[in-house]
Amino acid sequence: DGGITQSPKYLFRKEGQNVTLSCEQNLNHDAMYWYRQDPGQGLRLIYYSQIVNDFQKGDIAEGYSVSREKKESFPLTVTSAQKNPTAFYLCASSAVRERRGNTIYFGEGSWLTVV
Amino acid sequence: KQEVTQIPAALSVPEGENLVLNCSFTDSAIYNLQWFRQDPGKGLTSLLLIQSSQREQTSGRLNASLDKSSGRSTLYIAASQPGDSATYLCAVTSWTGTASKLTFGTGTRLQVTL
């Protein structure tokens, strides 16, 4: 089945540790995105990538890093510099980077908790 | 800066009722508007996408309208069912100069009771 796979579903991180969230898509989409969702707030864009080996910061990129070495993969690293990392993280992708925009598809999300 | 607002934040209705969810946005220079459904602890599922040149889109019991000039959209759900219980989010697509960007509202949490 085509779709977006995020792993792990649940992750616990100790203070000072970096963790990496995986996102893989088999939809042949050019664009991929990482969002953060906190209770009572809308989704906030962390990073996005329009093409392999290129990515741009979103609204809340501080304390996060990404890579886009393959079209199918867009991993997110939550670094120790992120002061409040406990949140629900959503990966998404869309077909092309037309101005009109296209339907965006989401993974099932990853819960990150700092312990 | 684009801002998207959804009212009400939560809504509870008995099964069978027709209902309307509201979404407003501050910058009318959008390319499209999407409505999503999110079940607790899950990702988002796209329900409807309305291009800026369109007035409405329909899918089954769902109908979404768009009034770009006034910065408003509504999602109409006919004959609600308990399975419709979820959070509904709207998002608008704008062009930043280098890429499309989605701005999300905070959602309306819907509960349909028996």
PDB file of C-alpha atoms in Angstrom:
ATOM      1  CA  ASP A   1       0.000   0.000   0.000  1.00  0.00           C
ATOM      2  CA  GLY A   2       1.176   3.524  -0.740  1.00  0.00           C
ATOM      3  CA  GLY A   3       1.621   5.863   2.133  1.00  0.00           C
ATOM      4  CA  ILE A   4       3.842   7.504   4.689  1.00  0.00           C
ATOM      5  CA  THR A   5       5.463   5.502   7.453  1.00  0.00           C
ATOM      6  CA  GLN A   6       6.713   7.143  10.604  1.00  0.00           C
ATOM      7  CA  SER A   7       8.728   5.371  13.266  1.00  0.00           C
ATOM      8  CA  PRO A   8       8.867   4.930  16.120  1.00  0.00           C
ATOM      9  CA  LYS A   9       5.303   5.594  17.226  1.00  0.00           C
ATOM     10  CA  TYR A  10       6.420   6.349  20.780  1.00  0.00           C
ATOM     11  CA  LEU A  11       9.831   7.549  21.854  1.00  0.00           C
ATOM     12  CA  PHE A  12      11.229   8.586  25.198  1.00  0.00           C
ATOM     13  CA  ARG A  13      14.269  10.806  25.388  1.00  0.00           C
ATOM     14  CA  LYS A  14      16.469  11.709  28.285  1.00  0.00           C
ATOM     15  CA  GLU A  15      17.537  15.276  28.808  1.00  0.00           C
ATOM     16  CA  GLY A  16      20.563  16.116  26.664  1.00  0.00           C
ATOM     17  CA  GLN A  17      20.055  13.353  24.120  1.00  0.00           C
ATOM     18  CA  ASN A  18      19.504  13.681  20.402  1.00  0.00           C
ATOM     19  CA  VAL A  19      16.830  11.495  18.851  1.00  0.00           C
ATOM     20  CA  THR A  20      15.920  10.844  15.237  1.00  0.00           C
ATOM     21  CA  LEU A  21      12.408  10.298  13.932  1.00  0.00           C
ATOM     22  CA  SER A  22      12.084   8.365  10.707  1.00  0.00           C
ATOM     23  CA  CYS A  23       9.757   9.233   7.826  1.00  0.00           C
ATOM     24  CA  GLU A  24       9.522   7.165   4.659  1.00  0.00           C
ATOM     25  CA  GLN A  25       7.074   7.601   1.774  1.00  0.00           C
ATOM     26  CA  ASN A  26       6.402   5.437  -1.252  1.00  0.00           C
ATOM     27  CA  LEU A  27       4.074   7.891  -2.975  1.00  0.00           C
ATOM     28  CA  ASN A  28       6.814   9.230  -5.264  1.00  0.00           C
ATOM     29  CA  HIS A  29       6.184  12.716  -3.851  1.00  0.00           C
ATOM     30  CA  ASP A  30       8.683  15.495  -4.358  1.00  0.00           C
ATOM     31  CA  ALA A  31       7.837  17.540  -1.267  1.00  0.00           C
ATOM     32  CA  MET A  32       8.092  16.380   2.334  1.00  0.00           C
ATOM     33  CA  TYR A  33       7.352  18.200   5.560  1.00  0.00           C
ATOM     34  CA  TRP A  34       7.739  17.912   9.310  1.00  0.00           C
ATOM     35  CA  TYR A  35       5.153  19.438  11.622  1.00  0.00           C
ATOM     36  CA  ARG A  36       4.886  19.635  15.373  1.00  0.00           C
ATOM     37  CA  GLN A  37       1.509  19.507  17.127  1.00  0.00           C
ATOM     38  CA  ASP A  38       0.976  20.627  20.724  1.00  0.00           C
ATOM     39  CA  PRO A  39      -2.337  20.434  22.619  1.00  0.00           C
ATOM     40  CA  GLY A  40      -4.627  23.342  21.773  1.00  0.00           C
ATOM     41  CA  GLN A  41      -2.377  24.575  18.988  1.00  0.00           C
ATOM     42  CA  GLY A  42      -2.426  24.110  15.268  1.00  0.00           C
ATOM     43  CA  LEU A  43       0.303  22.304  13.401  1.00  0.00           C
ATOM     44  CA  ARG A  44       3.536  24.244  13.161  1.00  0.00           C
ATOM     45  CA  LEU A  45       6.018  23.685  10.355  1.00  0.00           C
ATOM     46  CA  ILE A  46       9.518  22.653  11.404  1.00  0.00           C
ATOM     47  CA  TYR A  47      11.273  21.921   8.100  1.00  0.00           C
ATOM     48  CA  TYR A  48      10.284  21.155   4.545  1.00  0.00           C
ATOM     49  CA  SER A  49      12.008  19.818   1.482  1.00  0.00           C
ATOM     50  CA  GLN A  50      11.049  20.353  -2.134  1.00  0.00           C
ATOM     51  CA  ILE A  51      13.707  18.138  -3.687  1.00  0.00           C
ATOM     52  CA  VAL A  52      16.481  15.744  -2.780  1.00  0.00           C
ATOM     53  CA  ASN A  53      19.494  17.330  -1.064  1.00  0.00           C
ATOM     54  CA  ASP A  54      17.607  20.556  -0.404  1.00  0.00           C
ATOM     55  CA  PHE A  55      15.496  21.677   2.541  1.00  0.00           C
ATOM     56  CA  GLN A  56      14.305  24.886   4.169  1.00  0.00           C
ATOM     57  CA  LYS A  57      13.508  25.975   7.691  1.00  0.00           C
ATOM     58  CA  GLY A  58       9.921  26.369   8.689  1.00  0.00           C
ATOM     59  CA  ASP A  59       8.505  28.477  11.485  1.00  0.00           C
ATOM     60  CA  ILE A  60      10.066  26.619  14.417  1.00  0.00           C
ATOM     61  CA  ALA A  61      13.303  25.066  13.135  1.00  0.00           C
ATOM     62  CA  GLU A  62      15.488  25.898  16.138  1.00  0.00           C
ATOM     63  CA  GLY A  63      16.719  22.769  17.889  1.00  0.00           C
ATOM     64  CA  TYR A  64      15.867  20.499  14.946  1.00  0.00           C
ATOM     65  CA  SER A  65      17.796  19.206  11.936  1.00  0.00           C
ATOM     66  CA  VAL A  66      16.850  17.223   8.835  1.00  0.00           C
ATOM     67  CA  SER A  67      18.375  15.579   5.801  1.00  0.00           C
ATOM     68  CA  ARG A  68      16.993  14.599   2.392  1.00  0.00           C
ATOM     69  CA  GLU A  69      19.465  12.205   0.836  1.00  0.00           C
ATOM     70  CA  LYS A  70      16.776  10.141  -0.852  1.00  0.00           C
ATOM     71  CA  LYS A  71      13.437  11.128  -2.313  1.00  0.00           C
ATOM     72  CA  GLU A  72      11.636   8.610  -0.119  1.00  0.00           C
ATOM     73  CA  SER A  73      13.178   9.584   3.197  1.00  0.00           C
ATOM     74  CA  PHE A  74      13.130  12.724   5.346  1.00  0.00           C
ATOM     75  CA  PRO A  75      14.400  11.995   8.885  1.00  0.00           C
ATOM     76  CA  LEU A  76      14.067  14.576  11.654  1.00  0.00           C
ATOM     77  CA  THR A  77      16.599  14.870  14.459  1.00  0.00           C
ATOM     78  CA  VAL A  78      15.469  16.511  17.669  1.00  0.00           C
ATOM     79  CA  THR A  79      18.633  17.837  19.240  1.00  0.00           C
ATOM     80  CA  SER A  80      19.414  18.599  22.857  1.00  0.00           C
ATOM     81  CA  ALA A  81      19.134  22.281  21.920  1.00  0.00           C
ATOM     82  CA  GLN A  82      15.366  21.936  21.561  1.00  0.00           C
ATOM     83  CA  LYS A  83      14.134  23.240  24.884  1.00  0.00           C
ATOM     84  CA  ASN A  84      10.655  21.764  24.910  1.00  0.00           C
ATOM     85  CA  PRO A  85      10.652  18.726  22.632  1.00  0.00           C
ATOM     86  CA  THR A  86       7.739  16.811  24.150  1.00  0.00           C
ATOM     87  CA  ALA A  87       5.111  16.841  21.397  1.00  0.00           C
ATOM     88  CA  PHE A  88       3.394  14.911  18.619  1.00  0.00           C
ATOM     89  CA  TYR A  89       5.421  15.005  15.380  1.00  0.00           C
ATOM     90  CA  LEU A  90       3.817  14.579  11.997  1.00  0.00           C
ATOM     91  CA  CYS A  91       5.517  13.929   8.687  1.00  0.00           C
ATOM     92  CA  ALA A  92       3.736  14.759   5.452  1.00  0.00           C
ATOM     93  CA  SER A  93       4.290  14.742   1.717  1.00  0.00           C
ATOM     94  CA  SER A  94       2.722  16.179  -1.415  1.00  0.00           C
ATOM     95  CA  ALA A  95       3.083  15.545  -5.123  1.00  0.00           C
ATOM     96  CA  VAL A  96       4.575  18.635  -6.682  1.00  0.00           C
ATOM     97  CA  ARG A  97       5.520  22.091  -5.640  1.00  0.00           C
ATOM     98  CA  GLU A  98       2.962  23.899  -7.728  1.00  0.00           C
ATOM     99  CA  ARG A  99       1.755  27.217  -6.479  1.00  0.00           C
ATOM    100  CA  ARG A 100      -1.768  25.919  -6.387  1.00  0.00           C
ATOM    101  CA  GLY A 101      -0.726  23.288  -3.956  1.00  0.00           C
ATOM    102  CA  ASN A 102      -1.778  19.688  -3.917  1.00  0.00           C
ATOM    103  CA  THR A 103      -3.408  17.420  -1.419  1.00  0.00           C
ATOM    104  CA  ILE A 104      -1.019  16.767   1.410  1.00  0.00           C
ATOM    105  CA  TYR A 105      -0.776  13.319   2.966  1.00  0.00           C
ATOM    106  CA  PHE A 106       0.222  12.659   6.551  1.00  0.00           C
ATOM    107  CA  GLY A 107       1.836   9.810   8.427  1.00  0.00           C
ATOM    108  CA  GLU A 108       0.416   8.452  11.662  1.00  0.00           C
ATOM    109  CA  GLY A 109       2.704  10.568  13.810  1.00  0.00           C
ATOM    110  CA  SER A 110       5.341   9.994  16.463  1.00  0.00           C
ATOM    111  CA  TRP A 111       4.973  10.840  20.121  1.00  0.00           C
ATOM    112  CA  LEU A 112       8.153  12.125  21.730  1.00  0.00           C
ATOM    113  CA  THR A 113       8.370  12.466  25.495  1.00  0.00           C
ATOM    114  CA  VAL A 114      11.324  13.828  27.435  1.00  0.00           C
ATOM    115  CA  VAL A 115      11.905  12.009  30.700  1.00  0.00           C
TER     116      VAL A 115
ATOM    117  CA  LYS B   1       1.321  36.736   8.291  1.00  0.00           C
ATOM    118  CA  GLN B   2      -1.506  34.324   7.554  1.00  0.00           C
ATOM    119  CA  GLU B   3      -3.612  33.302  10.544  1.00  0.00           C
ATOM    120  CA  VAL B   4      -6.338  30.679  10.511  1.00  0.00           C
ATOM    121  CA  THR B   5      -9.070  30.533  13.130  1.00  0.00           C
ATOM    122  CA  GLN B   6     -11.636  27.824  13.745  1.00  0.00           C
ATOM    123  CA  ILE B   7     -14.772  28.342  15.782  1.00  0.00           C
ATOM    124  CA  PRO B   8     -16.058  26.672  17.842  1.00  0.00           C
ATOM    125  CA  ALA B   9     -13.142  24.866  19.457  1.00  0.00           C
ATOM    126  CA  ALA B  10     -15.445  22.036  20.496  1.00  0.00           C
ATOM    127  CA  LEU B  11     -18.921  20.933  19.527  1.00  0.00           C
ATOM    128  CA  SER B  12     -21.247  18.186  20.725  1.00  0.00           C
ATOM    129  CA  VAL B  13     -24.336  17.213  18.752  1.00  0.00           C
ATOM    130  CA  PRO B  14     -26.798  14.320  18.830  1.00  0.00           C
ATOM    131  CA  GLU B  15     -26.667  11.754  16.070  1.00  0.00           C
ATOM    132  CA  GLY B  16     -28.568  12.706  12.938  1.00  0.00           C
ATOM    133  CA  GLU B  17     -28.090  16.443  13.170  1.00  0.00           C
ATOM    134  CA  ASN B  18     -26.686  18.513  10.361  1.00  0.00           C
ATOM    135  CA  LEU B  19     -23.829  20.739  11.465  1.00  0.00           C
ATOM    136  CA  VAL B  20     -21.485  23.441  10.234  1.00  0.00           C
ATOM    137  CA  LEU B  21     -17.863  24.006  11.162  1.00  0.00           C
ATOM    138  CA  ASN B  22     -16.283  27.374  10.501  1.00  0.00           C
ATOM    139  CA  CYS B  23     -12.837  28.426   9.349  1.00  0.00           C
ATOM    140  CA  SER B  24     -11.593  31.969   8.774  1.00  0.00           C
ATOM    141  CA  PHE B  25      -8.276  33.253   7.451  1.00  0.00           C
ATOM    142  CA  THR B  26      -6.731  36.709   7.467  1.00  0.00           C
ATOM    143  CA  ASP B  27      -4.997  36.873   4.066  1.00  0.00           C
ATOM    144  CA  SER B  28      -7.270  36.177   1.104  1.00  0.00           C
ATOM    145  CA  ALA B  29      -4.309  35.559  -1.255  1.00  0.00           C
ATOM    146  CA  ILE B  30      -4.551  31.804  -0.967  1.00  0.00           C
ATOM    147  CA  TYR B  31      -4.227  29.072  -3.541  1.00  0.00           C
ATOM    148  CA  ASN B  32      -6.443  26.535  -1.877  1.00  0.00           C
ATOM    149  CA  LEU B  33      -8.069  25.491   1.360  1.00  0.00           C
ATOM    150  CA  GLN B  34      -8.151  21.986   2.733  1.00  0.00           C
ATOM    151  CA  TRP B  35     -10.234  20.320   5.404  1.00  0.00           C
ATOM    152  CA  PHE B  36      -8.715  17.469   7.393  1.00  0.00           C
ATOM    153  CA  ARG B  37      -9.939  14.988   9.937  1.00  0.00           C
ATOM    154  CA  GLN B  38      -7.782  13.849  12.850  1.00  0.00           C
ATOM    155  CA  ASP B  39      -8.667  10.993  15.170  1.00  0.00           C
ATOM    156  CA  PRO B  40      -7.092  11.005  18.660  1.00  0.00           C
ATOM    157  CA  GLY B  41      -3.389  10.187  18.534  1.00  0.00           C
ATOM    158  CA  LYS B  42      -3.426   9.771  14.765  1.00  0.00           C
ATOM    159  CA  GLY B  43      -2.265  11.616  11.686  1.00  0.00           C
ATOM    160  CA  LEU B  44      -4.436  13.841   9.506  1.00  0.00           C
ATOM    161  CA  THR B  45      -6.647  12.589   6.708  1.00  0.00           C
ATOM    162  CA  SER B  46      -7.510  14.977   3.897  1.00  0.00           C
ATOM    163  CA  LEU B  47     -11.278  15.298   3.399  1.00  0.00           C
ATOM    164  CA  LEU B  48     -11.713  18.018   0.804  1.00  0.00           C
ATOM    165  CA  LEU B  49      -9.520  20.429  -1.125  1.00  0.00           C
ATOM    166  CA  ILE B  50     -11.016  23.593  -2.639  1.00  0.00           C
ATOM    167  CA  GLN B  51      -8.947  25.532  -5.145  1.00  0.00           C
ATOM    168  CA  SER B  52      -9.140  29.320  -4.886  1.00  0.00           C
ATOM    169  CA  SER B  53     -11.162  29.490  -8.111  1.00  0.00           C
ATOM    170  CA  GLN B  54     -13.813  27.134  -6.744  1.00  0.00           C
ATOM    171  CA  ARG B  55     -16.764  27.886  -4.480  1.00  0.00           C
ATOM    172  CA  GLU B  56     -17.395  24.439  -3.037  1.00  0.00           C
ATOM    173  CA  GLN B  57     -16.518  20.777  -3.025  1.00  0.00           C
ATOM    174  CA  THR B  58     -18.620  17.803  -2.030  1.00  0.00           C
ATOM    175  CA  SER B  59     -17.739  14.311  -0.895  1.00  0.00           C
ATOM    176  CA  GLY B  60     -20.543  12.103   0.368  1.00  0.00           C
ATOM    177  CA  ARG B  61     -22.135  13.757   3.394  1.00  0.00           C
ATOM    178  CA  LEU B  62     -19.500  16.496   3.446  1.00  0.00           C
ATOM    179  CA  ASN B  63     -19.726  19.816   1.675  1.00  0.00           C
ATOM    180  CA  ALA B  64     -17.102  22.525   1.963  1.00  0.00           C
ATOM    181  CA  SER B  65     -17.579  26.070   0.738  1.00  0.00           C
ATOM    182  CA  LEU B  66     -15.060  28.829   0.195  1.00  0.00           C
ATOM    183  CA  ASP B  67     -15.566  32.597   0.130  1.00  0.00           C
ATOM    184  CA  LYS B  68     -12.060  33.826  -0.532  1.00  0.00           C
ATOM    185  CA  SER B  69     -12.920  37.518  -0.522  1.00  0.00           C
ATOM    186  CA  SER B  70     -14.332  37.368   2.990  1.00  0.00           C
ATOM    187  CA  GLY B  71     -11.727  34.904   4.220  1.00  0.00           C
ATOM    188  CA  ARG B  72     -14.185  32.201   5.235  1.00  0.00           C
ATOM    189  CA  SER B  73     -14.850  28.544   4.684  1.00  0.00           C
ATOM    190  CA  THR B  74     -17.465  26.219   6.115  1.00  0.00           C
ATOM    191  CA  LEU B  75     -17.587  22.450   6.361  1.00  0.00           C
ATOM    192  CA  TYR B  76     -21.133  21.109   6.349  1.00  0.00           C
ATOM    193  CA  ILE B  77     -21.705  17.597   7.669  1.00  0.00           C
ATOM    194  CA  ALA B  78     -25.107  16.118   6.913  1.00  0.00           C
ATOM    195  CA  ALA B  79     -26.849  13.534   9.077  1.00  0.00           C
ATOM    196  CA  SER B  80     -24.004  13.246  11.577  1.00  0.00           C
ATOM    197  CA  GLN B  81     -22.985   9.839  12.911  1.00  0.00           C
ATOM    198  CA  PRO B  82     -20.970   8.784  15.977  1.00  0.00           C
ATOM    199  CA  GLY B  83     -18.170   7.782  13.598  1.00  0.00           C
ATOM    200  CA  ASP B  84     -17.823  11.429  12.603  1.00  0.00           C
ATOM    201  CA  SER B  85     -16.449  12.194  16.073  1.00  0.00           C
ATOM    202  CA  ALA B  86     -12.962  13.582  15.561  1.00  0.00           C
ATOM    203  CA  THR B  87     -11.086  16.864  15.335  1.00  0.00           C
ATOM    204  CA  TYR B  88     -11.531  18.752  12.084  1.00  0.00           C
ATOM    205  CA  LEU B  89      -8.808  21.096  10.907  1.00  0.00           C
ATOM    206  CA  CYS B  90      -8.692  23.524   8.028  1.00  0.00           C
ATOM    207  CA  ALA B  91      -5.529  24.741   6.347  1.00  0.00           C
ATOM    208  CA  VAL B  92      -4.838  27.322   3.655  1.00  0.00           C
ATOM    209  CA  THR B  93      -2.052  27.195   1.081  1.00  0.00           C
ATOM    210  CA  SER B  94      -0.145  30.366   0.332  1.00  0.00           C
ATOM    211  CA  TRP B  95       2.914  30.986  -1.827  1.00  0.00           C
ATOM    212  CA  THR B  96       5.965  32.228   0.099  1.00  0.00           C
ATOM    213  CA  GLY B  97       7.958  33.136  -2.998  1.00  0.00           C
ATOM    214  CA  THR B  98       9.890  29.890  -3.001  1.00  0.00           C
ATOM    215  CA  ALA B  99       7.387  27.276  -1.921  1.00  0.00           C
ATOM    216  CA  SER B 100       3.814  26.530  -1.041  1.00  0.00           C
ATOM    217  CA  LYS B 101       3.089  26.798   2.651  1.00  0.00           C
ATOM    218  CA  LEU B 102       0.158  25.453   4.630  1.00  0.00           C
ATOM    219  CA  THR B 103      -1.145  27.354   7.633  1.00  0.00           C
ATOM    220  CA  PHE B 104      -3.376  25.334   9.938  1.00  0.00           C
ATOM    221  CA  GLY B 105      -6.162  26.315  12.260  1.00  0.00           C
ATOM    222  CA  THR B 106      -6.311  24.844  15.761  1.00  0.00           C
ATOM    223  CA  GLY B 107      -9.262  22.630  14.910  1.00  0.00           C
ATOM    224  CA  THR B 108     -12.816  21.938  16.054  1.00  0.00           C
ATOM    225  CA  ARG B 109     -13.273  18.862  18.227  1.00  0.00           C
ATOM    226  CA  LEU B 110     -16.571  17.240  17.278  1.00  0.00           C
ATOM    227  CA  GLN B 111     -18.449  14.700  19.350  1.00  0.00           C
ATOM    228  CA  VAL B 112     -21.560  13.058  17.957  1.00  0.00           C
ATOM    229  CA  THR B 113     -23.604  11.381  20.671  1.00  0.00           C
ATOM    230  CA  LEU B 114     -26.091   8.535  20.432  1.00  0.00           C
TER     231      LEU B 114
END
